[in-house]
Amino acid sequence: MELALFDFDHTVTTCDTYGRFLRRVATPEQLARAWWKVGPWLLAYRLRIISAERIRARVTRLTFSERHADDIATLAAGFAREVLPEVVRPEMLEQIRWHKEQQHTVVIVSGSLDLYLRPWCEQLGLQLICNRLESQDGRLTGRYAGGDCGPRKVEHIRRQFDLSRYLRIHAYGDSYEDRPMLALAHERWYRGRPLK
């Protein structure tokens, strides 16, 4: 048995799908206020003053608090159908299919949302570890159910899989958050290049 772990944004895709999804679902009022409420945080993130985890928490809260869960789920289904096929790297899709042909267990491990990742993964027969939005009485709270899995990918992987059962583990990533996941693997690819 072998296990293949793939980060999604910027690894399987050419871009940050979460940011694109946020822009797609944000209301006109949210978009109008985005520069003042998010702009300084984005600058701080790009300057590495704050973490990806902190910026995700802020934009998630600002975008999803008090929104109807069903409305967001409908938008996410359209996003999975219309946007994801356009941004997936063909060579990574081929790599995923190769692992599937070898009968490997293939898992997408992402800080993005299940609402649009799940339909895509189900279509390809992949397992999924990612963030889920918390809801109460049909409305979203603006928080992640169970916290942000982005910086805790390894914890989630170990919870879901007994790694001692796998003869080889393959991991693909592109960011600082992916490094602990890559450390689990026998064969590691960082930004498309093998690590020794």
GROMACS .gro file of N, CA and C in nm, residues 21-39 58-68 72 75 140 142:
model
  102
   21PHE      N    1  -1.247   3.200  -0.477
   21PHE     CA    2  -1.381   3.168  -0.429
   21PHE      C    3  -1.435   3.281  -0.342
   22LEU      N    4  -1.351   3.337  -0.256
   22LEU     CA    5  -1.393   3.448  -0.172
   22LEU      C    6  -1.441   3.566  -0.257
   23ARG      N    7  -1.368   3.598  -0.362
   23ARG     CA    8  -1.409   3.709  -0.449
   23ARG      C    9  -1.541   3.678  -0.520
   24ARG      N   10  -1.562   3.552  -0.550
   24ARG     CA   11  -1.686   3.512  -0.620
   24ARG      C   12  -1.809   3.521  -0.529
   25VAL      N   13  -1.792   3.489  -0.402
   25VAL     CA   14  -1.909   3.485  -0.312
   25VAL      C   15  -1.927   3.613  -0.232
   26ALA      N   16  -1.829   3.700  -0.230
   26ALA     CA   17  -1.840   3.824  -0.152
   26ALA      C   18  -1.952   3.911  -0.207
   27THR      N   19  -2.024   3.975  -0.117
   27THR     CA   20  -2.131   4.066  -0.158
   27THR      C   21  -2.068   4.195  -0.212
   28PRO      N   22  -2.142   4.275  -0.288
   28PRO     CA   23  -2.088   4.404  -0.335
   28PRO      C   24  -2.039   4.491  -0.219
   29GLU      N   25  -2.113   4.489  -0.107
   29GLU     CA   26  -2.071   4.569   0.010
   29GLU      C   27  -1.939   4.517   0.066
   30GLN      N   28  -1.923   4.386   0.072
   30GLN     CA   29  -1.798   4.329   0.122
   30GLN      C   30  -1.683   4.365   0.030
   31LEU      N   31  -1.707   4.357  -0.100
   31LEU     CA   32  -1.601   4.391  -0.195
   31LEU      C   33  -1.562   4.538  -0.183
   32ALA      N   34  -1.660   4.625  -0.161
   32ALA     CA   35  -1.632   4.768  -0.148
   32ALA      C   36  -1.548   4.797  -0.024
   33ARG      N   37  -1.569   4.722   0.082
   33ARG     CA   38  -1.494   4.744   0.206
   33ARG      C   39  -1.365   4.662   0.215
   34ALA      N   40  -1.344   4.572   0.117
   34ALA     CA   41  -1.234   4.476   0.126
   34ALA      C   42  -1.098   4.544   0.139
   35TRP      N   43  -1.075   4.651   0.061
   35TRP     CA   44  -0.943   4.713   0.065
   35TRP      C   45  -0.910   4.761   0.205
   36TRP      N   46  -1.005   4.824   0.274
   36TRP     CA   47  -0.979   4.880   0.406
   36TRP      C   48  -0.971   4.774   0.513
   37LYS      N   49  -1.052   4.667   0.498
   37LYS     CA   50  -1.057   4.565   0.604
   37LYS      C   51  -0.957   4.452   0.581
   38VAL      N   52  -0.919   4.428   0.455
   38VAL     CA   53  -0.831   4.315   0.425
   38VAL      C   54  -0.697   4.360   0.367
   39GLY      N   55  -0.696   4.471   0.294
   39GLY     CA   56  -0.574   4.517   0.228
   39GLY      C   57  -0.451   4.523   0.317
   58ARG      N   58  -0.921   3.581   0.911
   58ARG     CA   59  -0.982   3.714   0.898
   58ARG      C   60  -1.074   3.721   0.777
   59VAL      N   61  -1.027   3.679   0.660
   59VAL     CA   62  -1.110   3.690   0.541
   59VAL      C   63  -1.229   3.595   0.547
   60THR      N   64  -1.212   3.481   0.612
   60THR     CA   65  -1.324   3.388   0.628
   60THR      C   66  -1.433   3.450   0.714
   61ARG      N   67  -1.393   3.510   0.823
   61ARG     CA   68  -1.491   3.575   0.912
   61ARG      C   69  -1.562   3.689   0.839
   62LEU      N   70  -1.487   3.774   0.769
   62LEU     CA   71  -1.546   3.889   0.702
   62LEU      C   72  -1.640   3.847   0.588
   63THR      N   73  -1.608   3.739   0.519
   63THR     CA   74  -1.687   3.698   0.403
   63THR      C   75  -1.809   3.614   0.440
   64PHE      N   76  -1.795   3.527   0.539
   64PHE     CA   77  -1.900   3.428   0.560
   64PHE      C   78  -1.989   3.450   0.682
   65SER      N   79  -1.954   3.536   0.774
   65SER     CA   80  -2.037   3.555   0.894
   65SER      C   81  -2.180   3.591   0.857
   66GLU      N   82  -2.273   3.515   0.911
   66GLU     CA   83  -2.418   3.539   0.895
   66GLU      C   84  -2.471   3.511   0.754
   67ARG      N   85  -2.389   3.455   0.666
   67ARG     CA   86  -2.439   3.420   0.532
   67ARG      C   87  -2.518   3.289   0.541
   68HIS      N   88  -2.614   3.270   0.452
   68HIS     CA   89  -2.693   3.147   0.448
   68HIS      C   90  -2.606   3.033   0.394
   72ILE      N   91  -2.425   2.966   0.000
   72ILE     CA   92  -2.281   2.951  -0.023
   72ILE      C   93  -2.252   2.814  -0.084
   75LEU      N   94  -2.322   2.831  -0.454
   75LEU     CA   95  -2.215   2.903  -0.523
   75LEU      C   96  -2.089   2.816  -0.534
  140LEU      N   97  -2.386   3.062   0.844
  140LEU     CA   98  -2.244   3.043   0.870
  140LEU      C   99  -2.198   3.138   0.980
  142GLY      N  100  -1.868   3.218   1.019
  142GLY     CA  101  -1.744   3.285   0.980
  142GLY      C  102  -1.621   3.219   1.040
   0.00000   0.00000   0.00000
